Amino acid sequence: MHDLQLTATEIQRYIQEEELPRRCKSVLASDAAEIMRYGSFVGSEVELHACLGRAMDHGRLYIDSREKSGKSVHNGRIILAETLTKSKGRFTRSWHAPHGGLWGCLVHAPTLLPRSTMLLSLALGVSACEAIRKAGIDEAHIRWINDIIVGEAKLAGFLVESHTGPRWRENFHLIGFGINVNNESFPSELEDTATSLRKILGRSLSLSDFCRDFIANLAWNIGLLYFVEARWPDWPETCVFDIHPVLASWQELTDSIGREVTFGYDVMEKPQYNAKVTGISEDGGLQLLLPDGTSTIEHSGEIRYVPKSKYF
Amino acid sequence: MSNEIDLDEIFGKYKSDPYDYIDIYAVHTGVVSFKVEKDAEVNSISGEWQHIPGTPLYEINRERNPKLIHSYVNGTVSEINHDLQGAFVEAGEKLMTIRHPLKKKEIIENILKEVLYLFPAPEKAKYFFALDIQSRIDKKGARSVAITPGDEILTMSLMKRDTPIYYKGEPGIIHSVYFKPGISVEQGTPLIGVCAPDKVPMIQKIITRVKAEWDAIH
């Protein structure tokens, strides 16, 4: 390994010594410490590879091999690879994963209640956008659900897949992430729609430092899901936050609200309709106003911004 | 999955009263305010993307959070519990009944639901067939695809989270598909109807007879 030098110990040290004090500026120190404790499983084991086919497939093999050998699966294990040879996006879309990018997968035992799980994908986008802005790209935004974009060009994407272990039939989330950090060249089909931190900043970043920041943010934002959930059903009366803090952060970081968009389950292949984004619901759904004046909420699918308004 | 079905009796029932009577219940606790009267015509969800809500039926207010509940079927309000107007109700309290006129296709599906094993949606989400199942459907059609308990048959997609759905139920072939890719399915709504291969001729007989008799009287 050359670009990535990261250990679980280093991540935990960074979280305690740097991330936690930073987070204490926005919430009570006791709450911040509790939130971080909830999220501390994230990155508690790290596996580094020079090259993998697909990190999520490796996560599946890891779960299967642990279960078959009678061992428990390590919740929070992060699998990282310098390059991926069989990476892909949703559906049949290609995802280019050469040297210089941050490619990996988090193994998560889904112990959250369904209403918190609904916000998991938003927490991923928030974590990446926070890390990218900290690296100096203030114009990075989240496009619902959790694409990170600058303008229309994509910087990062996430995909959560579930996997059921073969022996105990226990279910796990495999949280896949791909962030274009120091990689600069893209295949021709992605040239107009993808960018990287290096292309925008004009300089390389320490991939290890960036990865550490991202994982620390993941620990915080996933920890928030557990922290708020522990305060239900009386939340928000017994909670320090007025609205779910992951939703609040997402709203601060998104540029989707107020935009005219094309919506589709597979928006590239089968765009369904145009609408204006009016907000986000408590469970992370996208609130849309259609040209005929009706409103709807979508919980699955994706959007692309319409450059010139057609209906609104 | 029923082995015996008295088609004469079932079809006689539908001919004499071709309606479904759908009870509408309080979705949660709260104070109810009706938005329709008895005998009112109500519309179901509509629009190309099923995005236009149905007729507002009632509003339920819990701790200053009002929620308007819309009809998901078309028909007529055949019964309404006016005593509950402005009253606090528990979740699940019956509020009204909608008489929904059945179409031929719905009657066929209703009868088939008595002989098929219905596999329900575990959550409100969008569903699509697992890649292997989809490729088998593409090659030979759904009714040639046999499934057994434990098979990964569907993927549930919700908030960019894809979860494989494993079949639980009686082994058989996929006879009916009740979902469309890209359209949300409510929790508990059937996704597929499965039947044993030896029952296919009986099912075909039902469909043929309903079509013929329904067309004859309409």
XYZ file of C-alpha atoms in Angstrom:
530
model
C 0.000 0.000 0.000
C 1.317 3.428 -0.846
C -1.446 5.986 -0.854
C -3.400 4.648 2.102
C -1.731 4.239 5.472
C -4.465 3.981 8.060
C -5.140 1.857 11.121
C -8.140 1.476 13.382
C -6.017 2.797 16.276
C -5.187 5.944 14.331
C -8.854 6.472 13.488
C -9.923 6.088 17.112
C -7.145 8.444 18.277
C -8.203 11.055 15.733
C -11.854 10.758 16.736
C -11.130 11.210 20.424
C -8.449 13.878 20.173
C -9.579 15.965 17.229
C -13.054 15.144 15.953
C -14.797 14.991 19.315
C -13.487 18.378 20.551
C -14.554 19.899 17.214
C -18.058 18.464 17.545
C -18.296 19.742 21.143
C -18.512 23.250 19.693
C -21.983 22.524 18.318
C -23.483 20.314 21.041
C -22.978 19.724 24.765
C -19.752 17.887 25.508
C -21.616 15.097 27.314
C -23.973 14.622 24.348
C -21.095 14.736 21.872
C -19.231 12.079 23.823
C -22.327 9.873 23.878
C -22.929 10.352 20.147
C -19.330 9.361 19.415
C -19.647 6.322 21.669
C -22.652 5.192 19.642
C -20.691 5.629 16.419
C -17.380 4.296 17.696
C -17.851 0.910 16.029
C -17.304 2.606 12.655
C -13.710 1.945 11.609
C -12.934 -0.176 14.659
C -11.280 -2.596 12.210
C -9.655 -1.592 8.947
C -8.636 -3.856 6.093
C -6.381 -2.429 3.378
C -5.866 -3.882 -0.094
C -3.828 -2.792 -3.071
C -6.490 -4.084 -5.447
C -9.903 -5.705 -5.188
C -12.620 -6.563 -7.652
C -15.434 -4.903 -5.765
C -15.170 -3.927 -2.082
C -18.803 -4.909 -1.418
C -18.221 -8.362 -2.852
C -15.210 -8.666 -0.589
C -17.475 -7.663 2.312
C -19.845 -10.480 1.398
C -16.993 -12.985 1.312
C -15.805 -11.704 4.678
C -19.247 -12.184 6.257
C -19.648 -15.624 4.702
C -16.220 -16.837 5.787
C -16.683 -15.578 9.352
C -20.042 -17.248 9.704
C -18.902 -20.501 8.135
C -15.972 -20.687 10.542
C -18.280 -20.029 13.495
C -16.886 -16.574 14.212
C -18.835 -13.375 14.606
C -18.736 -10.636 12.011
C -16.946 -7.475 13.090
C -19.484 -4.656 13.007
C -17.891 -1.482 11.691
C -15.122 -3.160 9.704
C -13.942 -0.966 6.860
C -12.549 -2.545 3.719
C -10.428 -0.220 1.584
C -8.704 -0.786 -1.732
C -6.405 1.445 -3.748
C -8.033 0.293 -6.948
C -11.132 -1.674 -7.857
C -11.287 -3.665 -11.056
C -15.007 -4.516 -11.088
C -16.533 -1.462 -9.480
C -19.972 -0.388 -10.618
C -22.634 2.121 -9.784
C -26.335 1.484 -9.597
C -28.005 -0.638 -12.254
C -25.486 -1.296 -15.005
C -23.600 1.979 -14.666
C -19.838 1.985 -14.686
C -17.778 3.403 -11.835
C -14.134 4.075 -12.551
C -11.959 3.286 -9.499
C -8.274 3.833 -10.295
C -5.397 4.803 -7.988
C -5.939 8.002 -6.075
C -9.592 7.605 -5.148
C -11.146 6.443 -1.905
C -12.905 3.155 -2.561
C -14.326 0.959 0.103
C -17.083 -0.612 2.082
C -18.308 -0.481 5.683
C -19.812 -3.620 7.213
C -22.741 -2.609 9.416
C -24.937 -4.854 11.516
C -28.303 -3.133 10.975
C -29.349 -2.675 14.577
C -31.202 0.569 13.879
C -34.984 0.770 13.901
C -36.605 1.198 10.455
C -37.230 4.924 10.901
C -33.535 5.498 11.661
C -32.456 3.183 8.858
C -34.414 5.423 6.485
C -31.891 8.182 7.266
C -28.767 6.037 6.930
C -28.207 6.927 3.280
C -28.542 10.625 4.118
C -25.936 10.240 6.891
C -23.457 8.880 4.333
C -23.897 11.872 2.059
C -23.569 14.292 4.967
C -20.352 12.587 6.144
C -18.716 12.763 2.730
C -19.843 16.331 2.021
C -18.496 17.490 5.386
C -15.116 15.893 4.633
C -15.006 17.382 1.127
C -15.869 20.865 2.377
C -13.247 20.550 5.115
C -10.757 19.752 2.339
C -11.543 23.139 0.842
C -14.390 22.662 -1.629
C -17.158 24.831 -0.239
C -19.246 24.485 -3.388
C -19.726 20.725 -2.828
C -23.382 19.867 -2.290
C -25.540 16.831 -1.733
C -27.954 15.861 -4.475
C -30.773 13.707 -3.070
C -30.290 11.047 -1.880
C -26.563 11.200 -1.280
C -24.618 11.999 -4.432
C -21.931 14.593 -3.785
C -21.655 17.013 -6.660
C -19.928 20.212 -7.646
C -22.102 21.910 -10.208
C -23.391 18.899 -12.116
C -20.208 16.832 -11.805
C -20.177 13.956 -9.373
C -17.481 13.726 -6.728
C -18.754 10.841 -4.660
C -21.426 8.167 -4.627
C -22.766 5.582 -2.207
C -24.716 2.396 -2.387
C -26.066 0.307 0.465
C -26.678 -3.354 -0.181
C -27.887 -5.941 2.296
C -26.338 -9.338 2.661
C -27.586 -12.297 4.639
C -24.996 -14.565 6.203
C -25.139 -18.183 4.993
C -25.111 -19.879 8.378
C -26.966 -17.766 10.912
C -29.038 -15.882 8.333
C -28.053 -12.632 10.022
C -28.517 -9.574 7.867
C -25.808 -6.946 7.297
C -25.551 -3.651 5.473
C -22.663 -3.294 3.100
C -22.176 0.427 2.752
C -20.177 1.066 -0.379
C -18.453 4.386 -0.989
C -16.499 5.861 -3.839
C -14.935 9.314 -3.610
C -12.860 10.813 -6.396
C -9.977 12.306 -4.403
C -6.649 12.382 -6.277
C -7.683 10.553 -9.445
C -7.864 12.937 -12.363
C -8.698 11.072 -15.528
C -12.040 9.508 -16.296
C -13.249 7.314 -19.124
C -14.826 9.269 -21.944
C -18.368 8.319 -20.901
C -17.770 9.881 -17.454
C -15.651 12.841 -18.542
C -18.516 15.334 -18.464
C -20.270 14.012 -15.380
C -17.449 13.228 -12.946
C -14.783 15.272 -11.199
C -12.327 14.874 -8.355
C -11.058 16.899 -5.422
C -7.674 17.159 -7.098
C -9.157 18.503 -10.325
C -11.068 21.161 -8.407
C -8.371 22.093 -5.897
C -5.466 21.833 -8.334
C -3.429 19.823 -5.828
C -3.287 16.383 -4.294
C -4.523 15.566 -0.822
C -3.267 13.016 1.656
C -5.629 10.141 0.920
C -5.079 8.739 4.412
C -5.974 12.034 6.099
C -9.038 12.479 3.926
C -10.151 8.909 4.604
C -9.683 9.431 8.346
C -11.814 12.607 8.230
C -14.539 10.818 6.288
C -14.597 7.857 8.682
C -14.692 10.184 11.704
C -17.680 11.958 10.133
C -19.334 8.615 9.484
C -18.847 7.680 13.136
C -20.478 10.952 14.175
C -23.419 10.893 11.801
C -24.201 7.200 12.272
C -23.762 7.759 16.006
C -26.398 10.501 15.748
C -28.884 7.981 14.344
C -28.441 5.798 17.421
C -28.353 8.779 19.813
C -31.667 10.178 18.579
C -33.242 6.738 18.377
C -32.397 6.114 22.035
C -34.508 9.160 22.858
C -37.586 7.999 21.010
C -40.543 7.820 21.515
C -40.386 11.030 23.547
C -38.089 12.771 21.105
C -37.866 15.704 20.521
C -38.983 16.623 24.069
C -36.077 14.724 25.618
C -33.562 15.540 22.934
C -31.304 18.518 22.445
C -32.210 18.799 18.753
C -35.319 20.455 17.295
C -35.285 18.323 14.156
C -33.304 15.199 13.470
C -29.703 16.460 13.317
C -28.869 14.295 10.302
C -31.781 15.865 8.424
C -30.692 19.322 9.576
C -27.144 18.748 8.312
C -28.441 17.316 5.049
C -30.613 20.409 4.527
C -27.619 22.663 5.122
C -25.477 20.783 2.624
C -27.939 20.111 -0.183
C -28.638 22.202 -3.241
C -31.630 20.079 -4.267
C -34.335 22.062 -2.497
C -36.028 24.571 -4.765
C -34.591 23.014 -7.929
C -36.537 21.709 -10.895
C -35.549 18.091 -11.375
C -36.192 15.072 -13.494
C -37.150 12.126 -11.326
C -36.884 8.451 -12.150
C -36.217 5.161 -10.485
C -33.416 4.834 -13.015
C -33.359 8.436 -14.141
C -30.733 7.959 -16.833
C -32.503 5.133 -18.637
C -36.121 5.768 -17.664
C -36.794 9.349 -16.601
C -40.349 9.529 -15.265
C -41.380 13.123 -14.657
C -40.213 16.646 -13.934
C -41.015 18.345 -10.651
C -39.815 21.006 -8.262
C -38.174 19.900 -5.010
C -39.997 21.556 -2.118
C -38.267 19.877 0.791
C -37.431 16.667 2.563
C -39.784 14.717 4.777
C -39.026 13.513 8.320
C -38.103 10.104 6.963
C -35.807 11.437 4.257
C -38.310 11.314 1.399
C -38.050 13.904 -1.350
C -41.038 16.258 -1.404
C -41.949 17.187 -4.968
C -44.387 19.574 -6.598
C -45.527 18.472 -10.041
C -46.506 20.793 -12.897
C -50.181 19.858 -12.413
C -50.062 21.255 -8.871
C -50.066 17.930 -7.017
C -47.472 17.050 -4.429
C -45.827 13.736 -3.851
C -43.041 12.220 -1.769
C -40.521 9.796 -3.239
C -38.445 7.445 -1.106
C -36.678 5.574 -3.830
C -35.184 6.743 -7.070
C -32.898 9.536 -8.141
C -32.934 13.019 -9.605
C -31.074 15.121 -12.106
C -31.278 18.880 -12.129
C -33.021 20.546 -15.053
C -30.703 23.296 -16.352
C -33.482 25.501 -17.684
C -36.853 25.425 -16.034
C -39.582 23.964 -18.195
C -42.553 24.163 -15.888
C -41.857 26.392 -12.898
C -53.392 -21.984 -1.237
C -56.813 -23.605 -1.444
C -57.184 -26.984 -3.142
C -60.912 -26.812 -3.632
C -62.839 -23.886 -5.030
C -66.572 -23.722 -5.691
C -66.463 -21.520 -8.744
C -70.249 -21.507 -9.181
C -70.781 -20.159 -5.690
C -68.029 -17.554 -5.932
C -69.063 -16.371 -9.344
C -72.721 -16.268 -8.292
C -71.730 -13.974 -5.442
C -69.891 -11.613 -7.764
C -72.772 -11.571 -10.273
C -75.325 -10.656 -7.619
C -73.124 -8.087 -5.884
C -70.153 -7.036 -8.035
C -68.636 -4.797 -5.362
C -65.896 -4.867 -2.761
C -66.737 -3.333 0.607
C -63.600 -1.693 1.925
C -63.530 -0.635 5.550
C -61.542 2.480 6.342
C -59.866 2.569 9.754
C -58.144 5.271 11.807
C -54.458 5.176 10.893
C -53.482 6.168 14.423
C -54.963 7.700 17.553
C -56.304 11.229 17.302
C -59.337 13.439 16.819
C -61.265 12.643 13.641
C -62.903 15.116 11.293
C -64.756 13.628 8.314
C -64.321 15.174 4.870
C -67.045 13.152 3.111
C -70.723 12.327 3.667
C -72.594 9.062 3.201
C -73.231 8.250 -0.482
C -70.428 10.548 -1.604
C -68.477 9.430 -4.660
C -64.779 9.066 -3.970
C -61.819 8.732 -6.317
C -58.698 6.654 -5.908
C -55.072 7.609 -6.426
C -54.461 8.573 -10.034
C -52.000 10.182 -12.389
C -49.385 8.677 -14.643
C -47.047 8.181 -11.681
C -49.799 7.474 -9.155
C -48.943 10.859 -7.711
C -52.417 12.437 -7.480
C -53.972 11.551 -4.130
C -57.493 10.206 -3.915
C -60.470 12.048 -2.427
C -59.806 13.289 1.137
C -61.780 11.007 3.494
C -60.943 12.307 6.957
C -58.440 14.329 8.895
C -56.908 12.923 12.041
C -55.212 15.258 14.492
C -52.732 13.951 17.040
C -50.929 16.442 19.273
C -51.513 19.349 16.870
C -50.257 17.326 13.911
C -53.169 17.055 11.469
C -52.953 14.338 8.812
C -55.291 14.190 5.838
C -56.160 10.648 4.782
C -57.121 10.085 1.157
C -59.069 7.298 -0.482
C -57.009 4.646 -2.223
C -60.007 3.183 -4.060
C -62.839 4.637 -6.068
C -66.473 4.037 -5.162
C -69.220 5.315 -2.907
C -69.222 5.893 0.843
C -71.776 3.261 1.821
C -71.480 3.654 5.569
C -69.980 6.277 7.868
C -69.723 6.376 11.648
C -70.921 9.944 12.249
C -70.753 9.467 16.022
C -66.981 9.748 15.716
C -67.047 13.221 14.134
C -64.809 15.376 16.356
C -64.145 12.453 18.700
C -60.852 10.987 19.851
C -60.380 7.525 18.381
C -57.915 4.721 18.876
C -55.758 3.417 16.017
C -57.712 0.863 14.012
C -61.193 2.228 14.831
C -63.512 1.656 11.874
C -64.602 4.997 10.442
C -66.422 4.246 7.190
C -66.962 1.738 4.390
C -66.456 2.364 0.688
C -68.400 0.339 -1.874
C -66.008 -0.228 -4.734
C -67.374 -1.438 -8.109
C -65.307 -4.361 -9.358
C -63.965 -4.659 -12.889
C -63.576 -7.981 -14.658
C -59.838 -7.997 -14.050
C -60.352 -7.355 -10.344
C -62.844 -10.197 -10.066
C -60.400 -12.555 -11.725
C -57.647 -11.410 -9.390
C -59.924 -11.725 -6.340
C -60.821 -15.292 -7.269
C -57.211 -16.134 -8.048
C -56.165 -14.771 -4.666
C -58.124 -17.636 -3.155
C -56.028 -20.200 -4.983
C -52.643 -18.507 -5.195
C -50.101 -18.077 -2.427
C -49.660 -14.314 -2.113
C -46.211 -13.049 -1.177
C -46.580 -9.639 0.512
C -44.326 -6.567 0.444
C -42.330 -6.481 3.691
C -42.084 -2.665 3.634
C -43.409 0.262 1.637
C -40.757 0.414 -1.070
C -40.038 -0.144 -4.745
C -39.385 -3.693 -5.852
C -37.763 -5.419 -8.772
C -36.971 -9.035 -9.496
C -33.558 -10.404 -8.567
C -31.255 -10.510 -11.592
C -31.412 -14.299 -11.931
C -35.212 -14.379 -11.690
C -35.556 -11.458 -14.114
C -33.355 -13.161 -16.660
C -35.429 -16.353 -16.383
C -38.631 -14.318 -16.765
C -37.192 -12.543 -19.815
C -36.319 -15.853 -21.445
C -39.416 -17.914 -20.730
C -42.010 -15.773 -18.972
C -42.930 -15.597 -15.279
C -45.176 -18.637 -15.405
C -42.258 -20.883 -16.231
C -40.176 -19.671 -13.292
C -40.319 -22.049 -10.330
C -39.389 -20.743 -6.885
C -38.851 -22.437 -3.556
C -38.557 -21.090 -0.003
C -35.192 -19.423 0.582
C -34.750 -18.328 -3.044
C -33.660 -14.714 -3.530
C -36.524 -13.519 -5.686
C -36.747 -9.751 -5.310
C -34.754 -6.682 -4.405
C -36.398 -4.096 -2.208
C -35.147 -0.583 -2.927
C -35.668 2.119 -0.352
C -33.606 5.267 0.172
C -30.790 3.951 -2.046
C -30.616 0.812 0.079
C -31.076 -2.435 -1.798
C -32.190 -5.421 0.255
C -32.556 -8.927 -1.164
C -35.922 -10.497 -0.406
C -35.993 -14.236 0.122
C -39.113 -16.173 -0.726
C -41.106 -17.618 2.137
C -44.106 -19.644 1.133
C -45.219 -22.659 -0.795
C -43.032 -23.748 -3.713
C -44.504 -23.137 -7.115
C -44.403 -20.978 -10.208
C -44.824 -17.210 -10.375
C -48.340 -16.949 -11.762
C -49.203 -13.289 -11.102
C -47.014 -10.220 -10.697
C -48.735 -7.384 -8.848
C -45.995 -4.739 -8.822
C -44.422 -2.532 -11.450
C -40.769 -1.492 -11.295
C -40.500 2.131 -10.245
C -43.892 2.297 -8.532
C -44.002 2.181 -4.723
C -45.804 -0.749 -3.134
C -47.501 -0.405 0.256
C -46.427 -2.715 3.057
C -48.494 -5.927 3.072
C -49.684 -5.562 -0.522
C -49.125 -8.754 -2.555
C -46.067 -8.634 -4.802
C -46.479 -11.966 -6.532
C -48.979 -14.819 -6.575
C -47.499 -18.306 -6.611
C -49.158 -21.615 -7.425
C -48.136 -25.230 -7.771
C -47.523 -26.177 -11.445
C -50.355 -28.753 -11.376
C -52.835 -25.996 -10.535
C -52.133 -23.921 -13.625
C -54.859 -25.629 -15.730
C -57.438 -24.973 -13.007
C -56.412 -21.320 -12.824
C -56.627 -20.985 -16.579
C -60.129 -22.464 -16.400
C -61.139 -19.843 -13.845
C -59.830 -17.011 -15.988
C -61.534 -18.296 -19.138
C -64.858 -18.816 -17.394
C -64.896 -15.425 -15.667
C -64.032 -13.666 -18.910
C -66.734 -15.504 -20.838
C -69.506 -15.137 -18.259
C -68.670 -11.555 -17.374
C -68.625 -10.517 -21.007
C -71.985 -12.264 -21.514
C -73.758 -10.232 -18.814
C -72.074 -6.863 -19.517
